[in-house]
Short mmCIF file of C-alpha atoms in Angstrom, two decimals:
data_model
loop_
_atom_site.label_atom_id
_atom_site.label_comp_id
_atom_site.label_asym_id
_atom_site.label_seq_id
_atom_site.Cartn_x
_atom_site.Cartn_y
_atom_site.Cartn_z
CA MET A 1 144.23 60.24 88.25
CA SER A 2 141.77 59.63 91.09
CA ILE A 3 138.20 58.54 90.58
CA SER A 4 135.70 59.34 93.31
CA ALA A 5 132.16 58.09 93.68
CA GLY A 6 129.51 60.22 92.06
CA ALA A 7 125.91 60.07 90.96
CA GLY A 8 125.28 57.84 87.96
CA GLY A 9 127.83 55.83 86.06
CA ARG A 10 131.48 55.62 87.10
CA GLY A 11 131.67 58.85 89.09
CA TYR A 12 134.12 61.67 88.58
CA ILE A 13 137.77 62.23 87.83
CA GLY A 14 138.40 65.38 89.82
CA THR A 15 135.41 67.54 88.82
CA MET A 16 134.98 65.95 85.37
CA THR A 17 132.34 63.28 84.81
CA ALA A 18 134.25 60.05 84.26
CA MET A 19 134.24 58.58 80.79
CA PRO A 20 131.63 55.83 80.42
CA LYS A 21 134.31 53.27 79.46
CA TYR A 22 137.79 52.56 80.80
CA ASP A 23 139.04 52.38 77.20
CA ASP A 24 138.08 56.03 76.70
CA GLU A 25 139.73 57.02 79.95
CA SER A 26 142.91 55.12 79.09
CA PHE A 27 143.04 56.71 75.63
CA LEU A 28 142.64 60.20 77.12
CA ASP A 29 145.34 59.46 79.70
CA PHE A 30 147.73 58.50 76.88
CA VAL A 31 146.85 61.62 74.87
CA GLU A 32 147.39 63.87 77.90
CA GLY A 33 150.72 62.19 78.66
CA PHE A 34 151.87 62.65 75.07
CA ARG A 35 150.82 66.32 75.16
CA LEU A 36 152.66 66.87 78.44
CA TRP A 37 155.76 65.21 77.02
CA ALA A 38 155.69 67.65 74.09
CA LEU A 39 155.24 70.61 76.42
CA GLN A 40 157.88 69.55 78.93
CA LYS A 41 160.51 68.01 76.64
CA LEU A 42 160.07 69.57 73.21
CA ASN A 43 159.24 73.14 74.27
CA PRO A 44 162.69 73.85 75.77
CA ILE A 45 164.43 72.34 72.73
CA ALA A 46 162.18 74.29 70.34
CA SER A 47 162.81 77.48 72.29
CA ARG A 48 166.59 77.05 72.09
CA ALA A 49 166.39 76.25 68.37
CA LEU A 50 164.38 79.42 67.73
CA GLU A 51 166.69 81.59 69.84
CA SER A 52 169.74 80.32 67.98
CA ALA A 53 168.09 80.91 64.58
CA LEU A 54 166.98 84.50 65.23
CA PRO A 55 170.34 86.32 64.77
CA SER A 56 171.05 84.64 61.42
CA GLN A 57 167.65 85.86 60.20
CA GLY A 58 168.34 89.47 61.11
CA ILE A 59 166.34 89.48 64.34
CA ARG A 60 168.62 90.97 66.95
CA ASP A 61 166.52 93.08 69.30
CA GLU A 62 163.00 93.42 70.68
CA LYS A 63 161.72 95.75 67.96
CA ASP A 64 162.18 92.88 65.48
CA LEU A 65 160.21 90.42 67.63
CA GLU A 66 156.92 90.68 65.76
CA ILE A 67 154.82 87.57 65.34
CA THR A 68 155.25 87.49 61.56
CA ASN A 69 159.04 87.63 61.91
CA LEU A 70 159.02 84.89 64.53
CA GLN A 71 156.75 82.67 62.43
CA ARG A 72 158.95 83.16 59.36
CA VAL A 73 161.94 81.91 61.33
CA ALA A 74 160.16 79.25 63.42
CA ASP A 75 158.06 77.49 60.79
CA PRO A 76 160.95 75.80 58.93
CA ILE A 77 162.62 74.51 62.15
CA PRO A 78 161.83 70.76 62.32
CA VAL A 79 161.56 70.46 66.12
CA ILE A 80 159.07 73.34 66.19
CA ALA A 81 157.01 71.77 63.40
CA ILE A 82 156.97 68.43 65.26
CA ARG A 83 155.98 70.11 68.53
CA ASN A 84 153.18 72.05 66.82
CA ARG A 85 151.89 68.92 65.05
CA ILE A 86 151.84 66.92 68.31
CA LEU A 87 149.99 69.65 70.19
CA SER A 88 147.47 70.13 67.40
CA SER A 89 146.89 66.41 66.90
CA THR A 90 146.53 65.61 70.59
CA GLN A 91 144.01 68.41 71.01
CA GLY A 92 141.90 66.96 68.19
CA MET A 93 142.28 63.41 69.54
CA ASN A 94 141.18 64.60 72.98
CA TRP A 95 138.03 66.41 71.81
CA ASN A 96 136.96 63.66 69.43
CA ARG A 97 137.19 60.97 72.10
CA ILE A 98 135.43 63.06 74.77
CA LEU A 99 132.61 64.02 72.39
CA ASP A 100 132.13 60.42 71.25
CA SER A 101 132.22 59.11 74.81
CA TYR A 102 129.90 61.71 76.34
CA SER A 103 127.43 61.31 73.48
CA THR A 104 126.54 57.90 74.92
CA LYS A 105 125.52 59.63 78.19
CA ARG A 106 124.04 62.76 76.65
CA GLU A 107 120.56 62.53 78.21
CA GLU A 108 121.97 61.69 81.64
CA LEU A 109 124.42 64.61 81.53
CA LEU A 110 121.74 67.05 80.33
CA GLY A 111 119.54 65.85 83.19
CA GLU A 112 122.37 66.53 85.62
CA LEU A 113 122.67 70.09 84.32
CA THR A 114 118.90 70.62 84.59
CA GLY A 115 119.01 69.38 88.18
CA CYS A 116 121.83 71.77 89.04
CA GLU A 117 119.90 74.69 87.56
CA ALA A 118 116.87 73.80 89.70
CA ASP A 119 119.01 73.62 92.88
CA GLY A 120 120.07 77.26 92.62
CA PRO A 121 121.47 79.16 94.44
CA GLY A 122 120.01 81.80 92.14
CA THR A 123 119.22 82.74 88.59
CA LEU A 124 120.91 84.49 85.76
CA LYS A 125 118.89 86.97 83.74
CA TRP A 126 119.89 86.94 80.09
CA ASP A 127 119.28 90.03 77.97
CA PRO A 128 117.03 88.69 75.19
CA SER A 129 118.68 91.04 72.69
CA PHE A 130 122.18 89.73 73.46
CA HIS A 131 124.04 88.14 70.57
CA TYR A 132 127.45 86.55 70.85
CA PRO A 133 130.13 88.60 69.09
CA ARG A 134 131.23 87.12 65.78
CA TYR A 135 134.76 86.35 67.03
CA TYR A 136 133.22 84.13 69.70
CA THR A 137 130.99 82.15 67.36
CA VAL A 138 133.42 81.54 64.50
CA VAL A 139 136.49 80.42 66.47
CA GLU A 140 136.70 76.98 68.07
CA TYR A 141 138.70 77.95 71.15
CA HIS A 142 141.26 75.32 72.08
CA ARG A 143 139.93 73.52 68.98
CA GLN A 144 136.82 72.35 70.86
CA PRO A 145 134.36 71.45 68.10
CA GLY A 146 131.54 73.98 68.27
CA GLY A 147 133.21 75.79 71.15
CA TYR A 148 131.43 76.13 74.48
CA HIS A 149 128.33 77.78 73.10
CA HIS A 150 127.11 75.48 70.31
CA ASP A 151 126.45 72.43 72.44
CA ASP A 152 124.52 72.13 75.70
CA LEU A 153 127.26 69.76 76.91
CA GLY A 154 130.04 72.27 76.17
CA GLY A 155 130.81 72.67 79.86
CA HIS A 156 130.97 68.91 80.43
CA VAL A 157 133.12 68.46 77.37
#
């Protein structure tokens, strides 16, 4: 993780505004490491467990590989349940900490966005009759609370 100098506060980590406190940054580093461990170590084990369970459940060829069949077989396998719980929990831990941390810099971050809009290079014309489709407003993609559209800091978050 490399931190470079940036306007206001502690700078940036890559393109992301650094967390206001090192404690927040350390917590997020742990959460990301735990998530990566689940993806790199548990995913292959979970995949092998599912593959070995499929034939005994009557799934032998591609026509049987429907999501409902796969879920029926996968859900009771402990390593898959553990993997899913870790990925779900770390996603929630990540968003909660980022939202809490950025809330302390809300006005500064909103000011940064306003400044960027004033710099250009151009403008975006929004159709005043446009409404987000329902699927976009009711689903929290990647479990981000409120999604990208319910909070002015969605992009920062």
